[in-house]
Amino acid sequence: MPSPLEPFGLSLNSRLPLRYAVYLLSLLGLAVSLVAMLFEATWGWAALLFGLLAALGTYDRHQRRHTVSRNYPILAHFRYFLESIGPEIRQYFIQSDTEQTPYSREQRSLVYQRAKNVLDKKAFGSVQDMYAEGYEWISPSLKPTRIESHDFRITIGQECAKPYSASIFNISAMSFGSLSSNAITALNAGARLGSFYHDTGEGAISPYHRQGGDLVWEIGSGYFGCRNDDGTFSEERFVEGATLEQVKMIEIKLSQGAKPGHGGILPAAKVTSEIAATRGVPVGQDVISPYAHSAFTTPLEMMDFIARLRELSGGKPVGIKLTIGHPWEWFGLVKAMLETGTRPDFIVVDGGEGGTGAAPLEFINRLGMPLTEALLLVHNTLVGAGLRDKIHVGAAGKIVSAFDIARTIALGADWCNAARGYMFALGCIQAMACHTDRCPSGVATQDKRRGKKLDVPDKTRRVFHFHDNTLKALAEMLAAAGLKDTSELGPEHVLRRVSKNEIRSFASLFPFLEPDELLHGTPEHAVFRDYWQAARSDSFHPPVSVQELRATKLR
């Protein structure tokens, strides 16, 4: 006689493991509830509950995709649930105030407080371990200064017809499509209030960017907003955007910190008529950013492209943004500047620790030079090539506090950009769900039901206050150090603990080239010694020595 449990994948003759207990109890509960219903109708609710559990357990037993569910019917779903909220559990209950993964609670709280314009002071002392290796600080002075204005600015493109006076703390590239329409609107309106710039990201200039805030138009390999139907660069469409009064500078994106060398993909489902019109692409089709630009293929051609964009824009500053990878490619760009006399007005260095809406884990973790080393290499090369006083340098990569700005400028930058810091100002809670379209704060989503909940007037003020209060804090730090302006910051002002018993300034910790040193020989610094002479202005190809190594394992 067959067992009544055989339809459920069980047998009375087998010894049932304890892990089936919940499933068996649901079957038993269903049977009891059905019998009890004959005497009392309200038992129907119990029958429904046990029936759903029994159905789930039966499905678990017979499906073949998840072995854990087959071995632990019903119980496995508790594990899946706990696993799904693991990041939230760590963030709210386990993570320490100083654990930066990717941003600490202390960092996020600082941004929230400054964005809300509430008290951002702390009591009782630092929670940082000042004796840990890597701890950094700025030396104070016994003769502090008084700084009247915290509106620190730098003029970019002084030789251009239309130079731009930029704040030293701006909104880094975040496209409409990655961020919601309300988020973009609030960012640009906040930039207008604070007189700082808002980088469009490579997704082009959307209607939501047109709130009066200064724009830096980023042009990526997809040429969104200035492309022909075949995806190539369109001069006519570029002129339409570049000559807008609101657009102050043009930035050619060569690579991005979080995913260098990886073209972006916007799935067809997200390509609404609005996004399609903004980017100049067909509605409802996948939008793929090529891995490389088609308007130029060599450093020399890039210089020609830069000069052409400057002309088409009416004389606005034109620059590049890049993540440092192969040093000979960067050196090739500098050699092209020297040979042609054409150069970008600015360079934005995007550190490998930069953020993104979505990228493969390997790209986020293991590709691209971190900001400290990348910035040092760019700054040193320009100094050694005699170009540093002609090209301004911006930097981006986990910058949210006044100390972050001061440290970065001390290493060689002229100004800083931030993306995730301004996202926190908008209300981002670091849910790290940017790629799911289910951002709980309505910042990184195209779900209108979520995005419309972001209150634009309130978030506009928060963006303004975050910028304003951060620069006020920077002014206080500079004054305490005896300085009057960010231009006075240098590597000698920042110190790092390199061991329990040794402290070194950045000036002694990192090598720095002398002005024009690369023009008169090759420095002993390893990266210059190995690649400067071999770098080519007419090609991004690796030196012959590197190509030979790629063809053999006999190194």
C-alpha positions as semicolon CSV with decimal commas, in nm:
position;residue;x (nm);y (nm);z (nm)
1;M;0,000;0,000;0,000
2;P;0,158;0,335;-0,100
3;S;0,248;0,582;0,172
4;P;0,024;0,892;0,198
5;L;0,344;1,101;0,211
6;E;0,490;0,972;-0,119
7;P;0,330;1,255;-0,326
8;F;0,534;1,491;-0,111
9;G;0,864;1,312;-0,175
10;L;0,866;1,136;0,165
11;S;0,833;0,780;0,280
12;L;0,715;0,632;0,610
13;N;0,976;0,359;0,575
14;S;1,265;0,604;0,567
15;R;1,411;0,777;0,868
16;L;1,314;1,142;0,824
17;P;1,590;1,394;0,908
18;L;1,520;1,667;1,160
19;R;1,563;1,929;0,886
20;Y;1,223;1,819;0,746
21;A;1,050;1,899;1,074
22;V;0,899;2,232;0,966
23;Y;0,772;2,079;0,643
24;L;0,617;1,784;0,824
25;L;0,457;2,013;1,081
26;S;0,304;2,218;0,799
27;L;0,157;1,900;0,647
28;L;0,029;1,791;0,986
29;G;-0,110;2,138;1,057
30;L;-0,287;2,139;0,721
31;A;-0,447;1,801;0,790
32;V;-0,561;1,902;1,140
33;S;-0,694;2,234;1,016
34;L;-0,895;2,073;0,739
35;V;-1,055;1,834;0,988
36;A;-1,122;2,116;1,235
37;M;-1,294;2,316;0,962
38;L;-1,571;2,056;0,965
39;F;-1,659;2,177;1,315
40;E;-1,552;2,545;1,310
41;A;-1,522;2,756;0,993
42;T;-1,265;2,994;1,143
43;W;-1,010;2,715;1,114
44;G;-1,000;2,803;0,746
45;W;-0,741;3,071;0,817
46;A;-0,513;2,813;0,976
47;A;-0,573;2,579;0,685
48;L;-0,475;2,856;0,444
49;L;-0,154;2,932;0,633
50;F;-0,049;2,568;0,668
51;G;-0,153;2,505;0,308
52;L;0,077;2,777;0,178
53;L;0,366;2,645;0,387
54;A;0,299;2,290;0,272
55;A;0,285;2,402;-0,091
56;L;0,616;2,587;-0,050
57;G;0,779;2,287;0,114
58;T;0,651;2,055;-0,157
59;Y;0,785;2,286;-0,425
60;D;1,121;2,301;-0,247
61;R;1,140;1,923;-0,237
62;H;1,074;1,880;-0,610
63;Q;1,259;2,177;-0,767
64;R;1,616;2,117;-0,883
65;R;1,774;2,462;-0,893
66;H;1,853;2,502;-0,523
67;T;2,004;2,207;-0,338
68;V;1,976;2,387;-0,003
69;S;1,600;2,422;-0,051
70;R;1,566;2,053;-0,137
71;N;1,756;1,955;0,175
72;Y;1,592;2,213;0,399
73;P;1,238;2,270;0,270
74;I;1,085;2,592;0,402
75;L;1,377;2,648;0,643
76;A;1,606;2,749;0,355
77;H;1,393;3,056;0,291
78;F;1,476;3,192;0,636
79;R;1,843;3,168;0,540
80;Y;1,782;3,343;0,209
81;F;1,598;3,624;0,389
82;L;1,871;3,676;0,650
83;E;2,134;3,667;0,377
84;S;1,946;3,933;0,179
85;I;1,944;4,175;0,473
86;G;2,302;4,097;0,575
87;P;2,440;4,434;0,453
88;E;2,172;4,619;0,651
89;I;2,240;4,415;0,965
90;R;2,613;4,490;0,940
91;Q;2,553;4,857;0,865
92;Y;2,305;4,921;1,146
93;F;2,419;4,686;1,422
94;I;2,773;4,558;1,363
95;Q;2,978;4,816;1,168
96;S;3,190;5,046;1,384
97;D;3,180;5,423;1,351
98;T;3,517;5,427;1,174
99;E;3,494;5,119;0,948
100;Q;3,506;5,258;0,595
101;T;3,324;4,997;0,386
102;P;3,289;5,191;0,167
103;Y;3,198;5,486;0,393
104;S;3,200;5,477;0,771
105;R;2,907;5,574;0,989
106;E;3,114;5,869;1,107
107;Q;3,163;5,992;0,749
108;R;2,797;5,951;0,659
109;S;2,684;6,125;0,978
110;L;2,915;6,416;0,905
111;V;2,761;6,466;0,561
112;Y;2,405;6,431;0,693
113;Q;2,467;6,688;0,966
114;R;2,629;6,941;0,735
115;A;2,365;6,887;0,468
116;K;2,088;6,945;0,722
117;N;2,278;7,248;0,857
118;V;2,266;7,115;1,212
119;L;2,539;7,084;1,474
120;D;2,830;6,883;1,331
121;K;3,051;6,898;1,638
122;K;3,148;6,596;1,850
123;A;3,220;6,555;2,219
124;F;3,467;6,360;2,430
125;G;3,744;6,310;2,174
126;S;3,839;6,117;1,864
127;V;3,733;5,758;1,799
128;Q;4,026;5,720;1,558
129;D;4,326;5,510;1,658
130;M;4,596;5,775;1,629
131;Y;4,872;5,520;1,682
132;A;4,760;5,291;1,399
133;E;4,976;5,269;1,088
134;G;4,837;5,491;0,816
135;Y;4,682;5,749;1,048
136;E;4,716;6,096;0,894
137;W;4,683;6,453;1,021
138;I;4,765;6,816;0,944
139;S;5,011;7,010;1,158
140;P;4,859;7,312;1,338
141;S;5,042;7,642;1,383
142;L;5,117;7,842;1,697
143;K;5,027;8,146;1,488
144;P;4,684;8,073;1,333
145;T;4,553;8,301;1,061
146;R;4,212;8,455;1,005
147;I;4,034;8,367;0,679
148;E;3,755;8,605;0,587
149;S;3,593;8,399;0,310
150;H;3,554;8,025;0,266
151;D;3,465;8,063;-0,105
152;F;3,792;7,915;-0,231
153;R;3,818;7,934;-0,609
154;I;4,056;7,863;-0,895
155;T;4,048;8,000;-1,249
156;I;4,065;7,724;-1,510
157;G;4,156;7,794;-1,873
158;Q;4,318;8,131;-1,819
159;E;4,436;8,135;-2,181
160;C;4,087;8,056;-2,313
161;A;3,840;8,309;-2,442
162;K;3,600;8,204;-2,168
163;P;3,794;8,096;-1,856
164;Y;3,598;7,957;-1,563
165;S;3,629;8,045;-1,195
166;A;3,557;7,713;-1,023
167;S;3,491;7,628;-0,661
168;I;3,747;7,390;-0,517
169;F;3,468;7,143;-0,420
170;N;3,218;7,033;-0,686
171;I;2,973;6,760;-0,785
172;S;3,142;6,476;-0,969
173;A;3,001;6,298;-1,275
174;M;2,665;6,126;-1,224
175;S;2,438;6,080;-1,525
176;F;2,064;6,118;-1,560
177;G;1,973;5,755;-1,602
178;S;2,193;5,651;-1,313
179;L;2,028;5,908;-1,085
180;S;1,661;5,997;-1,077
181;S;1,522;6,312;-1,233
182;N;1,451;6,464;-0,890
183;A;1,805;6,387;-0,773
184;I;1,960;6,558;-1,078
185;T;1,726;6,855;-1,036
186;A;1,820;6,899;-0,669
187;L;2,192;6,865;-0,739
188;N;2,190;7,132;-1,007
189;A;1,967;7,367;-0,809
190;G;2,199;7,324;-0,509
191;A;2,500;7,399;-0,730
192;R;2,327;7,719;-0,841
193;L;2,275;7,832;-0,482
194;G;2,636;7,760;-0,388
195;S;2,800;7,876;-0,713
196;F;2,984;7,551;-0,775
197;Y;2,974;7,318;-1,072
198;H;2,776;7,005;-1,147
199;D;2,935;6,747;-1,379
200;T;2,669;6,598;-1,608
201;G;2,822;6,251;-1,633
202;E;2,841;6,093;-1,978
203;G;2,460;6,067;-2,004
204;A;2,437;6,416;-2,162
205;I;2,255;6,732;-2,057
206;S;1,901;6,646;-1,953
207;P;1,616;6,891;-1,884
208;Y;1,679;6,827;-1,514
209;H;2,031;6,970;-1,541
210;R;1,885;7,302;-1,657
211;Q;1,819;7,456;-1,315
212;G;2,074;7,734;-1,350
213;G;2,370;7,565;-1,185
214;D;2,707;7,569;-1,364
215;L;2,762;7,258;-1,576
216;V;3,070;7,068;-1,683
217;W;2,957;6,863;-1,982
218;E;3,122;6,522;-1,974
219;I;3,160;6,353;-2,311
220;G;3,226;5,982;-2,306
221;S;3,293;5,730;-2,579
222;G;2,920;5,709;-2,659
223;Y;2,909;6,083;-2,739
224;F;2,564;6,107;-2,584
225;G;2,400;6,437;-2,666
226;C;2,649;6,500;-2,947
227;R;2,637;6,186;-3,159
228;N;2,536;6,090;-3,507
229;D;2,292;5,805;-3,559
230;D;2,584;5,564;-3,605
231;G;2,735;5,662;-3,268
232;T;3,016;5,879;-3,402
233;F;3,083;6,233;-3,281
234;S;2,861;6,508;-3,424
235;E;3,011;6,858;-3,433
236;E;2,673;7,015;-3,505
237;R;2,505;6,861;-3,201
238;F;2,807;6,933;-2,985
239;V;2,785;7,303;-3,067
240;E;2,419;7,306;-2,962
241;G;2,510;7,192;-2,609
242;A;2,857;7,339;-2,565
243;T;2,749;7,695;-2,643
244;L;2,479;7,696;-2,374
245;E;2,555;7,969;-2,120
246;Q;2,510;7,718;-1,839
247;V;2,790;7,495;-1,974
248;K;3,119;7,630;-1,840
249;M;3,367;7,356;-1,935
250;I;3,392;7,043;-2,149
251;E;3,536;6,720;-2,003
252;I;3,639;6,427;-2,222
253;K;3,599;6,107;-2,022
254;L;3,874;5,860;-2,105
255;S;3,811;5,624;-1,815
256;Q;3,628;5,603;-1,482
257;G;3,771;5,503;-1,146
258;A;3,524;5,227;-1,061
259;K;3,529;5,062;-1,403
260;P;3,822;5,175;-1,619
261;G;3,823;5,026;-1,966
262;H;3,464;4,904;-1,930
263;G;3,191;5,047;-2,149
264;G;2,865;5,122;-1,973
265;I;2,539;4,944;-2,055
266;L;2,194;5,094;-2,009
267;P;1,940;4,809;-2,056
268;A;1,662;4,861;-2,308
269;A;1,400;4,857;-2,033
270;K;1,551;5,174;-1,885
271;V;1,576;5,360;-2,215
272;T;1,260;5,564;-2,187
273;S;1,159;5,827;-2,441
274;E;1,299;6,090;-2,203
275;I;1,641;5,926;-2,169
276;A;1,648;5,849;-2,543
277;A;1,584;6,215;-2,627
278;T;1,852;6,330;-2,383
279;R;2,118;6,090;-2,509
280;G;2,020;6,089;-2,875
281;V;1,957;5,715;-2,896
282;P;1,660;5,495;-3,003
283;V;1,387;5,424;-2,748
284;G;1,372;5,076;-2,599
285;Q;1,711;4,953;-2,721
286;D;2,021;4,867;-2,518
287;V;2,257;5,165;-2,499
288;I;2,618;5,050;-2,494
289;S;2,909;5,286;-2,439
290;P;3,205;5,169;-2,649
291;Y;3,523;5,081;-2,465
292;A;3,721;5,350;-2,648
293;H;3,664;5,676;-2,834
294;S;3,619;5,673;-3,211
295;A;3,706;6,044;-3,257
296;F;4,074;5,975;-3,187
297;T;4,301;5,671;-3,163
298;T;4,638;5,821;-3,064
299;P;4,759;6,085;-2,816
300;L;4,835;6,324;-3,103
301;E;4,484;6,283;-3,242
302;M;4,344;6,348;-2,895
303;M;4,523;6,683;-2,880
304;D;4,364;6,775;-3,215
305;F;4,023;6,674;-3,078
306;I;4,075;6,888;-2,766
307;A;4,168;7,189;-2,978
308;R;3,865;7,135;-3,200
309;L;3,624;7,114;-2,906
310;R;3,770;7,433;-2,759
311;E;3,710;7,609;-3,092
312;L;3,356;7,471;-3,138
313;S;3,257;7,567;-2,782
314;G;3,355;7,928;-2,836
315;G;3,672;7,917;-2,630
316;K;3,559;7,734;-2,318
317;P;3,809;7,526;-2,117
318;V;3,839;7,167;-2,237
319;G;3,990;6,891;-2,025
320;I;4,013;6,516;-1,977
321;K;3,915;6,277;-1,700
322;L;4,105;5,954;-1,660
323;T;4,198;5,673;-1,429
324;I;4,569;5,595;-1,442
325;G;4,650;5,251;-1,573
326;H;4,948;5,180;-1,799
327;P;5,197;5,459;-1,728
328;W;5,329;5,469;-2,086
329;E;4,981;5,569;-2,208
330;W;4,971;5,866;-1,972
331;F;5,330;5,957;-2,064
332;G;5,229;5,938;-2,432
333;L;4,960;6,200;-2,370
334;V;5,212;6,433;-2,205
335;K;5,459;6,386;-2,491
336;A;5,182;6,473;-2,738
337;M;5,120;6,795;-2,541
338;L;5,489;6,883;-2,561
339;E;5,520;6,805;-2,932
340;T;5,206;6,986;-3,049
341;G;5,190;7,272;-2,802
342;T;4,822;7,180;-2,763
343;R;4,713;7,066;-2,421
344;P;4,401;7,025;-2,212
345;D;4,313;7,312;-1,984
346;F;4,253;7,070;-1,698
347;I;4,289;6,706;-1,603
348;V;4,060;6,531;-1,355
349;V;4,223;6,228;-1,193
350;D;3,964;5,967;-1,097
351;G;4,098;5,730;-0,831
352;G;4,036;5,357;-0,845
353;E;3,828;5,387;-0,526
354;G;3,564;5,588;-0,713
355;G;3,202;5,479;-0,702
356;T;2,957;5,368;-0,969
357;G;2,600;5,257;-1,014
358;A;2,704;4,915;-1,137
359;A;3,029;4,742;-1,230
360;P;3,182;4,393;-1,208
361;L;3,338;4,321;-0,868
362;E;3,680;4,266;-1,021
363;F;3,671;4,613;-1,178
364;I;3,562;4,779;-0,854
365;N;3,824;4,602;-0,644
366;R;4,122;4,533;-0,868
367;L;4,144;4,769;-1,165
368;G;4,273;5,124;-1,167
369;M;4,533;5,308;-0,964
370;P;4,412;5,449;-0,628
371;L;4,387;5,826;-0,607
372;T;4,699;5,895;-0,398
373;E;4,939;5,724;-0,637
374;A;4,751;5,837;-0,949
375;L;4,745;6,201;-0,843
376;L;5,113;6,194;-0,753
377;L;5,203;6,048;-1,092
378;V;4,999;6,305;-1,285
379;H;5,126;6,597;-1,077
380;N;5,490;6,483;-1,095
381;T;5,477;6,425;-1,471
382;L;5,334;6,770;-1,539
383;V;5,592;6,930;-1,311
384;G;5,877;6,738;-1,474
385;A;5,749;6,824;-1,823
386;G;5,718;7,195;-1,744
387;L;5,340;7,191;-1,785
388;R;5,209;7,205;-1,429
389;D;5,157;7,581;-1,426
390;K;4,965;7,559;-1,754
391;I;4,726;7,272;-1,668
392;H;4,500;7,259;-1,363
393;V;4,437;6,927;-1,190
394;G;4,117;6,810;-1,025
395;A;4,076;6,490;-0,824
396;A;3,792;6,255;-0,729
397;G;3,778;5,944;-0,511
398;K;3,609;5,908;-0,169
399;I;3,627;6,277;-0,078
400;V;3,364;6,394;0,173
401;S;3,534;6,595;0,450
402;A;3,745;6,909;0,478
403;F;4,047;6,695;0,564
404;D;3,991;6,484;0,251
405;I;4,000;6,802;0,043
406;A;4,309;6,941;0,220
407;R;4,495;6,610;0,192
408;T;4,417;6,578;-0,180
409;I;4,521;6,935;-0,259
410;A;4,841;6,884;-0,058
411;L;4,926;6,592;-0,288
412;G;4,902;6,809;-0,599
413;A;4,538;6,873;-0,688
414;D;4,394;7,221;-0,743
415;W;4,036;7,120;-0,662
416;C;3,825;6,818;-0,568
417;N;3,503;6,657;-0,689
418;A;3,270;6,427;-0,499
419;A;2,983;6,205;-0,611
420;R;2,880;5,983;-0,321
421;G;2,923;6,268;-0,072
422;Y;2,659;6,469;-0,256
423;M;2,444;6,155;-0,283
424;F;2,453;6,136;0,098
425;A;2,347;6,500;0,104
426;L;2,046;6,399;-0,107
427;G;1,955;6,131;0,146
428;C;2,142;5,822;0,020
429;I;2,169;5,566;0,302
430;Q;2,440;5,351;0,141
431;A;2,197;5,069;0,070
432;M;2,427;4,974;-0,222
433;A;2,124;4,890;-0,438
434;C;2,202;5,145;-0,711
435;H;2,203;4,877;-0,982
436;T;1,867;4,723;-0,883
437;D;1,645;5,025;-0,957
438;R;1,510;4,986;-0,603
439;C;1,705;5,264;-0,430
440;P;1,518;5,321;-0,100
441;S;1,603;5,693;-0,093
442;G;1,491;5,768;-0,449
443;V;1,838;5,888;-0,551
444;A;1,975;5,617;-0,783
445;T;1,661;5,488;-0,954
446;Q;1,442;5,540;-1,259
447;D;1,139;5,407;-1,076
448;K;0,921;5,719;-1,078
449;R;0,726;5,602;-0,774
450;R;1,049;5,599;-0,575
451;G;1,223;5,896;-0,737
452;K;0,929;6,132;-0,700
453;K;0,937;6,085;-0,323
454;L;1,266;6,279;-0,315
455;D;1,165;6,633;-0,219
456;V;1,351;6,869;-0,452
457;P;1,334;7,196;-0,250
458;D;1,451;7,024;0,068
459;K;1,733;6,833;-0,101
460;T;1,841;7,143;-0,292
461;R;1,908;7,317;0,036
462;R;2,090;7,013;0,169
463;V;2,324;7,002;-0,132
464;F;2,400;7,373;-0,084
465;H;2,457;7,338;0,292
466;F;2,685;7,035;0,253
467;H;2,909;7,227;0,015
468;D;2,898;7,546;0,222
469;N;2,961;7,387;0,561
470;T;3,239;7,163;0,428
471;L;3,426;7,465;0,293
472;K;3,370;7,649;0,620
473;A;3,534;7,357;0,798
474;L;3,818;7,365;0,544
475;A;3,873;7,736;0,612
476;E;3,895;7,663;0,984
477;M;4,152;7,386;0,923
478;L;4,363;7,609;0,702
479;A;4,352;7,893;0,954
480;A;4,455;7,657;1,234
481;A;4,751;7,546;1,020
482;G;4,860;7,908;0,970
483;L;4,755;7,918;0,604
484;K;4,531;8,160;0,415
485;D;4,433;7,971;0,099
486;T;4,419;7,617;-0,041
487;S;4,692;7,712;-0,289
488;E;4,939;7,723;0,004
489;L;4,881;7,357;0,094
490;G;5,170;7,127;0,014
491;P;5,292;6,776;0,099
492;E;5,486;6,914;0,396
493;H;5,161;6,995;0,577
494;V;5,026;6,639;0,601
495;L;5,186;6,373;0,820
496;R;5,137;5,997;0,826
497;R;5,223;5,739;1,087
498;V;5,414;5,470;0,899
499;S;5,483;5,259;1,209
500;K;5,433;5,273;1,583
501;N;5,753;5,473;1,619
502;E;5,789;5,660;1,290
503;I;5,607;5,961;1,144
504;R;5,678;6,110;0,804
505;S;5,540;6,405;0,610
506;F;5,408;6,350;0,260
507;A;5,702;6,557;0,140
508;S;5,949;6,299;0,272
509;L;5,728;5,996;0,214
510;F;5,668;6,042;-0,159
511;P;5,918;6,134;-0,434
512;F;5,860;6,463;-0,618
513;L;6,018;6,573;-0,946
514;E;6,189;6,906;-0,999
515;P;6,044;7,148;-1,257
516;D;6,145;7,051;-1,616
517;E;6,332;6,744;-1,489
518;L;6,184;6,521;-1,761
519;L;6,300;6,763;-2,029
520;H;6,665;6,719;-1,933
521;G;6,688;6,348;-1,860
522;T;6,518;6,054;-1,698
523;P;6,469;6,055;-1,319
524;E;6,566;5,755;-1,109
525;H;6,204;5,709;-1,001
526;A;6,121;5,357;-1,126
527;V;5,810;5,432;-1,330
528;F;5,978;5,720;-1,517
529;R;6,300;5,525;-1,561
530;D;6,115;5,228;-1,712
531;Y;5,855;5,396;-1,932
532;W;5,916;5,768;-1,998
533;Q;6,164;5,728;-2,281
534;A;5,967;5,442;-2,438
535;A;5,630;5,623;-2,437
536;R;5,506;5,742;-2,778
537;S;5,292;6,037;-2,874
538;D;5,167;5,865;-3,191
539;S;5,039;5,547;-3,028
540;F;4,886;5,404;-2,713
541;H;5,058;5,072;-2,785
542;P;5,294;4,939;-2,516
543;P;5,671;4,971;-2,554
544;V;5,851;4,694;-2,739
545;S;5,993;4,559;-2,412
546;V;5,643;4,516;-2,273
547;Q;5,515;4,357;-2,594
548;E;5,798;4,105;-2,583
549;L;5,709;4,011;-2,226
550;R;5,349;3,946;-2,332
551;A;5,469;3,686;-2,579
552;T;5,656;3,468;-2,329
553;K;5,645;3,320;-1,982
554;L;6,026;3,326;-1,963
555;R;6,055;3,649;-1,770
